[in-house]
Amino acid sequence: MEHIRPHQIFAMVSPSERDFIAHLPRVIGGSVFALEACLLVALLRAVRPKSVFEFGTYLGDTTCLLAQNLTTPGGVVYTLDLDSTDGIELEEEDAVLANRSVLAQRSFEGLKAQVEQLLGDSYLFDPTPYEDRIEYVFIDGNHALKYVEKDTANALRMTPGNGASAVIWHDYGNPACPEVADYLDSLSERMPLCHIEETLLVFRLQGIPLPERRPIS
């Protein structure tokens, strides 16, 4: 696993595209941190996707962040989450968040043109209609190992083989879900993955060179 500094991601964005729309989280816990939100948008601006796919909607704050900062005309965010927790294998923290999210009103209610909500168990999700169509995938759903493995396999099927694309995972290094880090460390032996220091984000970037790390002065 390569470990990089946040400035390497920010350096991929032109000065004219560094302003973006941000949102305060509706509740404490379950959302990305402020630095992570900035980095997600920076990767979004670098890749310039037409289509985004999110595993794990929760309250929709990150969905809203991505949808409102798309720069490609007609861009859309597909976001997949449970419509029920019945019979679903969930880690302790995931269970709390999932039970909250299935009853919640999503943050993107006013963004119907840019967001398509998909409902169902991601372990049973069929990615066939999205194969080679999704340039940006964010994985932050069920953190049980078999789900992270399945969501990752589906994400890799959905991203095109050519051109710019990014697959991003959340909760690397989160002590509440240690299997995520173990799995991504293992995956990094088979494909180039980068962890962004000071965050829980890991990503695979294709078609865009990563700026060099500057020495700390």
mmCIF file of C-alpha atoms in Angstrom:
data_model
loop_
_atom_site.group_PDB
_atom_site.id
_atom_site.type_symbol
_atom_site.label_atom_id
_atom_site.label_comp_id
_atom_site.label_asym_id
_atom_site.label_seq_id
_atom_site.Cartn_x
_atom_site.Cartn_y
_atom_site.Cartn_z
ATOM 1 C CA MET A 1 0.000 0.000 0.000
ATOM 2 C CA GLU A 2 1.411 3.379 -0.993
ATOM 3 C CA HIS A 3 0.781 6.202 1.473
ATOM 4 C CA ILE A 4 0.436 9.693 0.015
ATOM 5 C CA ARG A 5 -0.191 13.213 1.281
ATOM 6 C CA PRO A 6 -3.459 15.107 0.682
ATOM 7 C CA HIS A 7 -1.610 17.804 -1.294
ATOM 8 C CA GLN A 8 -0.893 15.258 -4.031
ATOM 9 C CA ILE A 9 -4.626 14.948 -4.690
ATOM 10 C CA PHE A 10 -5.286 18.676 -4.483
ATOM 11 C CA ALA A 11 -2.482 19.314 -6.980
ATOM 12 C CA MET A 12 -4.483 17.465 -9.661
ATOM 13 C CA VAL A 13 -7.189 20.147 -9.629
ATOM 14 C CA SER A 14 -6.778 23.366 -11.594
ATOM 15 C CA PRO A 15 -7.065 26.640 -9.620
ATOM 16 C CA SER A 16 -10.270 27.536 -11.485
ATOM 17 C CA GLU A 17 -12.029 24.387 -10.171
ATOM 18 C CA ARG A 18 -11.076 24.503 -6.502
ATOM 19 C CA ASP A 19 -14.282 26.117 -5.260
ATOM 20 C CA PHE A 20 -17.013 23.626 -4.405
ATOM 21 C CA ILE A 21 -20.312 23.211 -2.554
ATOM 22 C CA ALA A 22 -19.970 21.670 0.907
ATOM 23 C CA HIS A 23 -22.474 20.569 3.548
ATOM 24 C CA LEU A 24 -22.349 20.237 7.305
ATOM 25 C CA PRO A 25 -23.224 16.655 8.350
ATOM 26 C CA ARG A 26 -26.725 16.166 9.732
ATOM 27 C CA VAL A 27 -25.552 13.947 12.599
ATOM 28 C CA ILE A 28 -22.243 13.097 14.250
ATOM 29 C CA GLY A 29 -20.920 9.756 13.032
ATOM 30 C CA GLY A 30 -21.417 7.875 9.808
ATOM 31 C CA SER A 31 -20.287 10.692 7.502
ATOM 32 C CA VAL A 32 -16.908 11.498 5.995
ATOM 33 C CA PHE A 33 -14.660 14.023 7.738
ATOM 34 C CA ALA A 34 -14.161 17.540 6.333
ATOM 35 C CA LEU A 35 -10.738 16.767 4.853
ATOM 36 C CA GLU A 36 -12.121 13.591 3.307
ATOM 37 C CA ALA A 37 -14.986 15.542 1.730
ATOM 38 C CA CYS A 38 -12.472 17.928 0.153
ATOM 39 C CA LEU A 39 -10.445 15.007 -1.184
ATOM 40 C CA LEU A 40 -13.512 13.269 -2.606
ATOM 41 C CA VAL A 41 -14.379 16.419 -4.532
ATOM 42 C CA ALA A 42 -10.772 16.862 -5.676
ATOM 43 C CA LEU A 43 -10.774 13.333 -7.101
ATOM 44 C CA LEU A 44 -14.156 14.049 -8.665
ATOM 45 C CA ARG A 45 -12.766 17.149 -10.359
ATOM 46 C CA ALA A 46 -9.645 15.278 -11.511
ATOM 47 C CA VAL A 47 -11.572 12.362 -13.031
ATOM 48 C CA ARG A 48 -14.508 14.454 -14.364
ATOM 49 C CA PRO A 49 -16.934 11.503 -14.426
ATOM 50 C CA LYS A 50 -20.237 11.388 -16.247
ATOM 51 C CA SER A 51 -21.453 8.681 -13.857
ATOM 52 C CA VAL A 52 -20.755 8.115 -10.156
ATOM 53 C CA PHE A 53 -21.738 5.063 -8.119
ATOM 54 C CA GLU A 54 -21.918 5.038 -4.322
ATOM 55 C CA PHE A 55 -22.187 1.870 -2.224
ATOM 56 C CA GLY A 56 -23.860 3.006 1.009
ATOM 57 C CA THR A 57 -26.176 6.023 0.976
ATOM 58 C CA TYR A 58 -26.763 6.447 4.718
ATOM 59 C CA LEU A 59 -28.372 9.924 5.101
ATOM 60 C CA GLY A 60 -27.238 11.042 1.659
ATOM 61 C CA ASP A 61 -24.770 13.734 2.724
ATOM 62 C CA THR A 62 -21.904 12.340 0.629
ATOM 63 C CA THR A 63 -24.324 11.631 -2.217
ATOM 64 C CA CYS A 64 -25.343 15.276 -2.143
ATOM 65 C CA LEU A 65 -21.705 16.399 -2.005
ATOM 66 C CA LEU A 66 -20.833 14.396 -5.107
ATOM 67 C CA ALA A 67 -23.980 15.297 -7.048
ATOM 68 C CA GLN A 68 -23.683 19.032 -6.491
ATOM 69 C CA ASN A 69 -20.029 19.084 -7.489
ATOM 70 C CA LEU A 70 -20.254 17.166 -10.755
ATOM 71 C CA THR A 71 -18.845 19.233 -13.606
ATOM 72 C CA THR A 72 -19.923 17.053 -16.552
ATOM 73 C CA PRO A 73 -23.274 18.125 -18.076
ATOM 74 C CA GLY A 74 -25.933 15.491 -17.461
ATOM 75 C CA GLY A 75 -23.817 13.772 -14.805
ATOM 76 C CA VAL A 76 -25.591 11.427 -12.386
ATOM 77 C CA VAL A 77 -24.878 9.766 -9.030
ATOM 78 C CA TYR A 78 -26.286 6.279 -8.507
ATOM 79 C CA THR A 79 -26.427 5.429 -4.819
ATOM 80 C CA LEU A 80 -27.243 1.989 -3.429
ATOM 81 C CA ASP A 81 -28.505 1.314 0.071
ATOM 82 C CA LEU A 82 -30.699 -1.088 1.997
ATOM 83 C CA ASP A 83 -34.468 -0.706 2.056
ATOM 84 C CA SER A 84 -34.616 -3.109 5.028
ATOM 85 C CA THR A 85 -32.117 -4.613 7.464
ATOM 86 C CA ASP A 86 -34.031 -7.878 7.847
ATOM 87 C CA GLY A 87 -31.729 -10.854 7.400
ATOM 88 C CA ILE A 88 -28.670 -8.702 6.594
ATOM 89 C CA GLU A 89 -25.289 -9.459 8.179
ATOM 90 C CA LEU A 90 -24.110 -6.198 9.762
ATOM 91 C CA GLU A 91 -21.214 -5.208 11.974
ATOM 92 C CA GLU A 92 -22.250 -3.560 15.270
ATOM 93 C CA GLU A 93 -21.644 0.038 14.125
ATOM 94 C CA ASP A 94 -23.077 -0.672 10.647
ATOM 95 C CA ALA A 95 -26.274 -2.017 12.236
ATOM 96 C CA VAL A 96 -26.861 1.257 14.078
ATOM 97 C CA LEU A 97 -26.290 3.336 10.947
ATOM 98 C CA ALA A 98 -28.318 1.050 8.685
ATOM 99 C CA ASN A 99 -31.343 1.067 10.987
ATOM 100 C CA ARG A 100 -31.167 4.852 11.117
ATOM 101 C CA SER A 101 -30.796 5.255 7.357
ATOM 102 C CA VAL A 102 -33.717 3.076 6.249
ATOM 103 C CA LEU A 103 -36.093 5.425 8.081
ATOM 104 C CA ALA A 104 -34.412 8.709 7.155
ATOM 105 C CA GLN A 105 -35.238 11.354 4.621
ATOM 106 C CA ARG A 106 -32.200 11.693 2.361
ATOM 107 C CA SER A 107 -30.280 14.949 2.003
ATOM 108 C CA PHE A 108 -30.594 14.934 -1.796
ATOM 109 C CA GLU A 109 -34.395 15.141 -2.002
ATOM 110 C CA GLY A 110 -34.069 18.321 -4.091
ATOM 111 C CA LEU A 111 -31.562 16.799 -6.526
ATOM 112 C CA LYS A 112 -33.730 14.231 -8.315
ATOM 113 C CA ALA A 113 -32.228 15.076 -11.718
ATOM 114 C CA GLN A 114 -28.707 14.285 -10.526
ATOM 115 C CA VAL A 115 -29.295 11.389 -8.113
ATOM 116 C CA GLU A 116 -30.838 7.965 -8.675
ATOM 117 C CA GLN A 117 -31.507 6.046 -5.473
ATOM 118 C CA LEU A 118 -31.181 2.264 -5.773
ATOM 119 C CA LEU A 119 -32.492 0.042 -2.997
ATOM 120 C CA GLY A 120 -31.396 -3.458 -2.087
ATOM 121 C CA ASP A 121 -28.689 -5.645 -0.619
ATOM 122 C CA SER A 122 -25.360 -4.846 -2.299
ATOM 123 C CA TYR A 123 -24.271 -8.471 -1.868
ATOM 124 C CA LEU A 124 -27.055 -9.425 -4.307
ATOM 125 C CA PHE A 125 -26.543 -6.414 -6.588
ATOM 126 C CA ASP A 126 -26.152 -7.125 -10.312
ATOM 127 C CA PRO A 127 -23.655 -4.644 -11.826
ATOM 128 C CA THR A 128 -24.246 -5.783 -15.409
ATOM 129 C CA PRO A 129 -26.227 -2.670 -16.516
ATOM 130 C CA TYR A 130 -23.383 -0.462 -15.250
ATOM 131 C CA GLU A 131 -20.379 -2.371 -16.619
ATOM 132 C CA ASP A 132 -17.703 -0.088 -18.115
ATOM 133 C CA ARG A 133 -19.977 2.932 -17.520
ATOM 134 C CA ILE A 134 -18.982 4.269 -14.084
ATOM 135 C CA GLU A 135 -15.849 6.404 -13.878
ATOM 136 C CA TYR A 136 -16.043 7.113 -10.135
ATOM 137 C CA VAL A 137 -17.063 4.634 -7.410
ATOM 138 C CA PHE A 138 -17.199 5.309 -3.672
ATOM 139 C CA ILE A 139 -17.445 2.231 -1.416
ATOM 140 C CA ASP A 140 -18.768 2.990 2.074
ATOM 141 C CA GLY A 141 -21.549 0.488 2.711
ATOM 142 C CA ASN A 142 -21.600 -2.713 4.730
ATOM 143 C CA HIS A 143 -18.122 -3.224 6.226
ATOM 144 C CA ALA A 144 -18.379 -6.993 6.754
ATOM 145 C CA LEU A 145 -15.550 -8.620 4.808
ATOM 146 C CA LYS A 146 -17.711 -10.500 2.331
ATOM 147 C CA TYR A 147 -19.528 -7.255 1.474
ATOM 148 C CA VAL A 148 -16.338 -5.255 0.991
ATOM 149 C CA GLU A 149 -15.032 -8.002 -1.288
ATOM 150 C CA LYS A 150 -18.269 -8.126 -3.296
ATOM 151 C CA ASP A 151 -18.659 -4.347 -3.557
ATOM 152 C CA THR A 152 -15.047 -4.106 -4.709
ATOM 153 C CA ALA A 153 -15.483 -6.806 -7.351
ATOM 154 C CA ASN A 154 -18.580 -5.043 -8.652
ATOM 155 C CA ALA A 155 -16.842 -1.650 -8.633
ATOM 156 C CA LEU A 156 -13.993 -3.021 -10.712
ATOM 157 C CA ARG A 157 -16.486 -4.464 -13.198
ATOM 158 C CA MET A 158 -18.254 -1.128 -13.497
ATOM 159 C CA THR A 159 -15.209 1.052 -14.143
ATOM 160 C CA PRO A 160 -13.999 1.266 -17.765
ATOM 161 C CA GLY A 161 -10.683 -0.241 -18.776
ATOM 162 C CA ASN A 162 -9.586 2.923 -20.577
ATOM 163 C CA GLY A 163 -9.661 6.593 -19.619
ATOM 164 C CA ALA A 164 -9.743 8.272 -16.229
ATOM 165 C CA SER A 165 -11.465 6.518 -13.347
ATOM 166 C CA ALA A 166 -11.310 6.203 -9.563
ATOM 167 C CA VAL A 167 -12.472 3.601 -7.065
ATOM 168 C CA ILE A 168 -12.413 4.897 -3.482
ATOM 169 C CA TRP A 169 -12.893 3.006 -0.226
ATOM 170 C CA HIS A 170 -13.729 4.536 3.162
ATOM 171 C CA ASP A 171 -12.846 3.346 6.669
ATOM 172 C CA TYR A 172 -9.321 2.078 6.018
ATOM 173 C CA GLY A 173 -7.757 2.069 9.480
ATOM 174 C CA ASN A 174 -11.063 2.480 11.313
ATOM 175 C CA PRO A 175 -10.743 0.321 14.455
ATOM 176 C CA ALA A 176 -14.471 -0.431 14.297
ATOM 177 C CA CYS A 177 -13.974 -2.413 11.067
ATOM 178 C CA PRO A 178 -10.408 -3.794 10.968
ATOM 179 C CA GLU A 179 -11.210 -6.242 8.159
ATOM 180 C CA VAL A 180 -11.374 -3.327 5.714
ATOM 181 C CA ALA A 181 -7.693 -2.476 6.212
ATOM 182 C CA ASP A 182 -6.634 -6.123 6.122
ATOM 183 C CA TYR A 183 -8.507 -6.665 2.880
ATOM 184 C CA LEU A 184 -7.218 -3.510 1.179
ATOM 185 C CA ASP A 185 -3.637 -4.205 2.249
ATOM 186 C CA SER A 186 -3.975 -7.623 0.645
ATOM 187 C CA LEU A 187 -5.605 -6.164 -2.473
ATOM 188 C CA SER A 188 -2.753 -3.653 -2.805
ATOM 189 C CA GLU A 189 -0.419 -6.563 -3.518
ATOM 190 C CA ARG A 190 -2.374 -7.229 -6.733
ATOM 191 C CA MET A 191 -3.129 -3.694 -7.898
ATOM 192 C CA PRO A 192 -1.787 -0.204 -7.114
ATOM 193 C CA LEU A 193 -3.709 1.335 -4.220
ATOM 194 C CA CYS A 194 -2.989 4.533 -2.307
ATOM 195 C CA HIS A 195 -3.931 5.495 1.231
ATOM 196 C CA ILE A 196 -4.290 9.236 1.831
ATOM 197 C CA GLU A 197 -2.585 10.035 5.117
ATOM 198 C CA GLU A 198 -4.671 11.725 7.862
ATOM 199 C CA THR A 199 -7.804 10.088 6.399
ATOM 200 C CA LEU A 200 -9.652 6.770 6.183
ATOM 201 C CA LEU A 201 -9.565 6.897 2.362
ATOM 202 C CA VAL A 202 -7.884 4.463 -0.026
ATOM 203 C CA PHE A 203 -8.202 4.760 -3.783
ATOM 204 C CA ARG A 204 -7.262 3.215 -7.082
ATOM 205 C CA LEU A 205 -6.708 5.813 -9.802
ATOM 206 C CA GLN A 206 -6.469 5.037 -13.521
ATOM 207 C CA GLY A 207 -5.628 7.262 -16.462
ATOM 208 C CA ILE A 208 -4.311 10.204 -14.406
ATOM 209 C CA PRO A 209 -0.740 10.573 -13.112
ATOM 210 C CA LEU A 210 -0.355 11.191 -9.404
ATOM 211 C CA PRO A 211 1.780 14.260 -8.560
ATOM 212 C CA GLU A 212 4.970 13.585 -6.629
ATOM 213 C CA ARG A 213 5.065 13.911 -2.880
ATOM 214 C CA ARG A 214 6.704 17.132 -1.700
ATOM 215 C CA PRO A 215 9.190 16.925 1.158
ATOM 216 C CA ILE A 216 8.007 18.441 4.442
ATOM 217 C CA SER A 217 9.997 21.625 5.037
#
